[in-house]
Amino acid sequence: DQQVKQNSPSLSVQEGRISILNCDYTNSMFDYFLWYKKYPAEGPTFLISISSIKDKNEDGRFTVFLNKSAKHLSLHIVPSQPGDSAVYFCAGGTYKYIFGTGTRLKVLA
Amino acid sequence: DSGVTQTPKHLITATGQRVTLRCSPRSGDLSVYWYQQSLDQGLQFLIQYYNGEERAKGNILERFSAQQFPDLHSELNLSSLELGDSALYFCASSSGQGGTDTQYFGPGTRLTVL
């Protein structure tokens, strides 16, 4: 039972444009959501989070949007940079987190 | 560098064997989490320890066990290994008991079972 789904395994975006990574979840009890970024041969690193009581959280070039009625969250990266090329995982949970399978973002120079 | 260390980096072993993966959390962090990432899979939460006590359990097989020692380092023991146990095993740590804590991940241990 995949409670957190990232349906796009990969995404390619031109440098300077917007990258939008999507994530769907099924458990309405999740009260916190996270995005992690992972480079090859490294562990995931925390990127940005959002509480279920909010619908938007912004940190520099990164913005996470939460649509609770649709059980959907998205990560926007503007402008995209080649260094953003990585695998992005979303996760939802309460005291423990369920991670999605990741989306590989490639930013083309 | 997250401050979380994991050893070994790579491990190659045979089916039926037993291995131990080790994790040292960031200085001051009391929680340690273990995750498994198989090919094309997301990070599967296995287990969490907080200050030496088991705090939360995920999809951890009975053949797997973990513990957290008084110095807060943790070990994940995998026994009667099967081919399907080949995966990346990540350890993460956080300062609190979990929930909304930011988790800091180690570089992972790649286990290959032949």
CSV table of C-alpha atoms in Angstrom, one decimal:
chain,number,residue,atom,x,y,z
A,1,ASP,CA,0.0,0.0,0.0
A,2,GLN,CA,1.8,3.1,-1.3
A,3,GLN,CA,0.6,5.9,0.9
A,4,VAL,CA,2.9,8.4,-0.7
A,5,LYS,CA,3.2,8.4,-4.5
A,6,GLN,CA,5.4,10.3,-6.9
A,7,ASN,CA,4.1,9.3,-10.2
A,8,SER,CA,6.7,10.9,-12.3
A,9,PRO,CA,10.0,9.0,-12.1
A,10,SER,CA,11.9,11.7,-14.0
A,11,LEU,CA,11.6,15.3,-15.1
A,12,SER,CA,13.8,17.4,-17.4
A,13,VAL,CA,13.7,21.2,-17.2
A,14,GLN,CA,15.7,23.9,-18.9
A,15,GLU,CA,17.9,26.1,-16.7
A,16,GLY,CA,16.1,29.2,-15.5
A,17,ARG,CA,12.7,27.7,-15.9
A,18,ILE,CA,10.4,26.4,-13.2
A,19,SER,CA,10.6,22.8,-12.0
A,20,ILE,CA,7.4,21.4,-10.5
A,21,LEU,CA,7.6,18.1,-8.7
A,22,ASN,CA,4.4,16.4,-7.6
A,23,CYS,CA,3.4,14.1,-4.8
A,24,ASP,CA,0.1,12.5,-3.8
A,25,TYR,CA,-0.8,10.9,-0.6
A,26,THR,CA,-3.7,8.8,0.7
A,27,ASN,CA,-3.5,9.2,4.5
A,28,SER,CA,-5.5,12.2,5.7
A,29,MET,CA,-3.9,11.8,9.1
A,30,PHE,CA,-0.5,13.0,8.0
A,31,ASP,CA,0.2,16.3,9.7
A,32,TYR,CA,3.6,17.1,8.3
A,33,PHE,CA,5.2,16.8,4.9
A,34,LEU,CA,8.8,17.0,3.8
A,35,TRP,CA,10.9,17.2,0.7
A,36,TYR,CA,14.4,15.7,0.6
A,37,LYS,CA,17.0,16.0,-2.2
A,38,LYS,CA,19.4,13.2,-2.9
A,39,TYR,CA,22.6,13.4,-4.9
A,40,PRO,CA,24.3,10.1,-6.1
A,41,ALA,CA,26.4,8.4,-3.5
A,42,GLU,CA,25.1,10.6,-0.7
A,43,GLY,CA,22.3,10.4,1.8
A,44,PRO,CA,19.1,12.5,1.4
A,45,THR,CA,19.3,16.0,2.6
A,46,PHE,CA,16.4,18.0,4.0
A,47,LEU,CA,15.0,20.7,1.7
A,48,ILE,CA,11.8,22.1,2.9
A,49,SER,CA,8.7,21.1,5.0
A,50,ILE,CA,5.1,22.1,5.4
A,51,SER,CA,2.6,21.6,8.2
A,52,SER,CA,-0.8,20.3,7.3
A,53,ILE,CA,-2.3,23.5,8.7
A,54,LYS,CA,-0.6,25.5,6.0
A,55,ASP,CA,-1.0,25.6,2.2
A,56,LYS,CA,2.3,27.1,1.3
A,57,ASN,CA,5.8,27.4,2.5
A,58,GLU,CA,8.6,29.2,0.8
A,59,ASP,CA,12.3,29.1,1.3
A,60,GLY,CA,14.3,31.0,-1.3
A,61,ARG,CA,13.9,29.4,-4.7
A,62,PHE,CA,11.9,26.5,-3.2
A,63,THR,CA,8.2,26.6,-2.5
A,64,VAL,CA,6.0,23.8,-1.4
A,65,PHE,CA,2.2,23.9,-1.9
A,66,LEU,CA,-0.2,21.6,-0.1
A,67,ASN,CA,-3.7,20.9,-1.3
A,68,LYS,CA,-5.3,18.9,1.5
A,69,SER,CA,-8.6,18.4,-0.2
A,70,ALA,CA,-6.8,16.8,-3.2
A,71,LYS,CA,-4.2,15.1,-0.9
A,72,HIS,CA,-1.6,16.6,-3.2
A,73,LEU,CA,1.6,18.5,-2.6
A,74,SER,CA,4.0,20.0,-5.0
A,75,LEU,CA,7.5,21.5,-4.9
A,76,HIS,CA,8.3,24.4,-7.1
A,77,ILE,CA,11.9,25.4,-7.9
A,78,VAL,CA,12.3,28.8,-9.5
A,79,PRO,CA,14.6,29.4,-11.3
A,80,SER,CA,16.0,25.9,-11.8
A,81,GLN,CA,19.7,25.6,-11.8
A,82,PRO,CA,22.0,22.7,-13.0
A,83,GLY,CA,23.0,22.0,-9.4
A,84,ASP,CA,19.4,21.2,-8.6
A,85,SER,CA,19.7,18.0,-10.7
A,86,ALA,CA,19.1,15.3,-8.1
A,87,VAL,CA,16.4,12.8,-7.0
A,88,TYR,CA,13.7,14.5,-4.9
A,89,PHE,CA,11.7,12.5,-2.3
A,90,CYS,CA,8.5,13.7,-0.7
A,91,ALA,CA,7.4,12.3,2.6
A,92,GLY,CA,4.4,12.5,4.8
A,93,GLY,CA,3.7,11.4,8.3
A,94,THR,CA,3.0,12.1,11.9
A,95,TYR,CA,5.6,10.5,14.2
A,96,LYS,CA,7.1,8.4,11.4
A,97,TYR,CA,7.4,9.3,7.8
A,98,ILE,CA,6.4,7.5,4.6
A,99,PHE,CA,8.5,8.3,1.6
A,100,GLY,CA,7.7,8.3,-2.0
A,101,THR,CA,9.8,6.6,-4.6
A,102,GLY,CA,11.4,9.8,-5.8
A,103,THR,CA,11.5,11.9,-9.0
A,104,ARG,CA,14.8,12.4,-10.8
A,105,LEU,CA,15.1,16.0,-11.8
A,106,LYS,CA,17.6,16.9,-14.6
A,107,VAL,CA,18.2,20.6,-15.2
A,108,LEU,CA,19.6,21.2,-18.6
A,109,ALA,CA,22.1,24.0,-19.1
B,1,ASP,CA,28.4,16.5,5.4
B,2,SER,CA,25.3,15.8,7.6
B,3,GLY,CA,27.4,14.7,10.6
B,4,VAL,CA,25.9,11.2,10.5
B,5,THR,CA,28.4,8.5,9.8
B,6,GLN,CA,27.7,5.0,8.6
B,7,THR,CA,30.0,2.0,8.3
B,8,PRO,CA,30.8,0.2,6.2
B,9,LYS,CA,30.1,2.0,2.9
B,10,HIS,CA,29.8,-1.3,1.0
B,11,LEU,CA,29.2,-4.8,2.1
B,12,ILE,CA,29.1,-7.9,-0.1
B,13,THR,CA,28.0,-11.2,1.4
B,14,ALA,CA,26.3,-14.4,0.7
B,15,THR,CA,22.7,-15.7,1.3
B,16,GLY,CA,22.1,-17.0,4.7
B,17,GLN,CA,24.8,-14.9,6.3
B,18,ARG,CA,24.5,-12.2,9.0
B,19,VAL,CA,25.8,-8.6,8.9
B,20,THR,CA,25.9,-5.6,11.1
B,21,LEU,CA,25.6,-2.1,9.9
B,22,ARG,CA,26.7,0.7,12.2
B,23,CYS,CA,25.5,4.3,12.5
B,24,SER,CA,26.8,7.2,14.6
B,25,PRO,CA,24.3,10.1,14.9
B,26,ARG,CA,25.1,13.8,14.8
B,27,SER,CA,26.5,15.1,18.0
B,28,GLY,CA,23.6,15.8,20.4
B,29,ASP,CA,21.0,13.9,18.5
B,30,LEU,CA,19.1,11.4,20.5
B,31,SER,CA,17.0,9.7,17.8
B,32,VAL,CA,18.3,7.3,15.2
B,33,TYR,CA,16.2,6.0,12.3
B,34,TRP,CA,16.9,3.2,9.9
B,35,TYR,CA,15.6,3.1,6.3
B,36,GLN,CA,16.0,0.7,3.4
B,37,GLN,CA,16.0,1.7,-0.2
B,38,SER,CA,15.7,-1.1,-2.7
B,39,LEU,CA,16.0,-0.6,-6.5
B,40,ASP,CA,13.3,1.8,-7.8
B,41,GLN,CA,11.8,1.9,-4.3
B,42,GLY,CA,11.3,4.8,-2.0
B,43,LEU,CA,12.9,5.0,1.4
B,44,GLN,CA,11.2,2.3,3.6
B,45,PHE,CA,11.2,3.2,7.3
B,46,LEU,CA,12.4,0.3,9.3
B,47,ILE,CA,12.8,1.4,12.9
B,48,GLN,CA,13.5,4.4,15.2
B,49,TYR,CA,15.3,4.5,18.5
B,50,TYR,CA,15.2,7.4,20.9
B,51,ASN,CA,17.8,7.6,23.7
B,52,GLY,CA,18.3,3.9,23.7
B,53,GLU,CA,14.6,2.9,23.6
B,54,GLU,CA,12.6,1.7,20.6
B,55,ARG,CA,10.3,4.6,19.6
B,56,ALA,CA,8.6,3.5,16.4
B,57,LYS,CA,8.6,0.5,14.1
B,58,GLY,CA,8.0,0.3,10.4
B,59,ASN,CA,8.3,-2.5,7.9
B,60,ILE,CA,11.1,-4.3,9.6
B,61,LEU,CA,11.4,-8.0,9.0
B,62,GLU,CA,11.7,-10.4,11.9
B,63,ARG,CA,15.2,-11.4,10.6
B,64,PHE,CA,16.3,-7.8,11.2
B,65,SER,CA,17.0,-6.2,14.5
B,66,ALA,CA,18.5,-3.0,15.8
B,67,GLN,CA,19.6,-1.4,19.0
B,68,GLN,CA,20.9,1.9,20.2
B,69,PHE,CA,23.7,1.9,22.7
B,70,PRO,CA,24.4,4.2,25.7
B,71,ASP,CA,26.8,6.3,23.5
B,72,LEU,CA,23.8,6.7,21.1
B,73,HIS,CA,25.3,4.9,18.2
B,74,SER,CA,23.1,2.3,16.6
B,75,GLU,CA,23.5,-1.0,14.9
B,76,LEU,CA,21.2,-2.7,12.5
B,77,ASN,CA,21.6,-6.5,12.4
B,78,LEU,CA,20.4,-8.4,9.3
B,79,SER,CA,20.4,-12.2,9.5
B,80,SER,CA,19.5,-15.1,7.3
B,81,LEU,CA,20.2,-12.8,4.4
B,82,GLU,CA,18.2,-13.3,1.1
B,83,LEU,CA,18.9,-11.9,-2.3
B,84,GLY,CA,16.1,-9.4,-1.9
B,85,ASP,CA,17.8,-7.8,1.1
B,86,SER,CA,20.3,-6.2,-1.3
B,87,ALA,CA,19.6,-2.5,-0.9
B,88,LEU,CA,20.9,0.8,0.4
B,89,TYR,CA,20.5,1.1,4.1
B,90,PHE,CA,20.4,4.6,5.4
B,91,CYS,CA,20.6,5.8,9.0
B,92,ALA,CA,19.3,9.2,10.0
B,93,SER,CA,19.3,11.1,13.2
B,94,SER,CA,17.3,13.9,14.8
B,95,SER,CA,17.5,15.9,18.0
B,96,GLY,CA,14.1,15.1,19.4
B,97,GLN,CA,11.7,12.1,19.6
B,98,GLY,CA,10.6,12.4,16.0
B,99,GLY,CA,7.4,13.9,14.6
B,100,THR,CA,8.3,17.1,12.9
B,101,ASP,CA,12.1,16.8,13.6
B,102,THR,CA,14.3,17.3,10.7
B,103,GLN,CA,16.2,14.1,10.0
B,104,TYR,CA,19.8,14.2,8.9
B,105,PHE,CA,20.8,11.2,6.8
B,106,GLY,CA,24.1,9.4,6.6
B,107,PRO,CA,25.7,8.4,3.3
B,108,GLY,CA,24.3,4.9,3.5
B,109,THR,CA,25.6,1.4,3.4
B,110,ARG,CA,25.2,-0.5,0.1
B,111,LEU,CA,24.5,-4.2,0.9
B,112,THR,CA,24.9,-6.7,-1.9
B,113,VAL,CA,23.7,-10.3,-1.2
B,114,LEU,CA,25.0,-12.9,-3.7
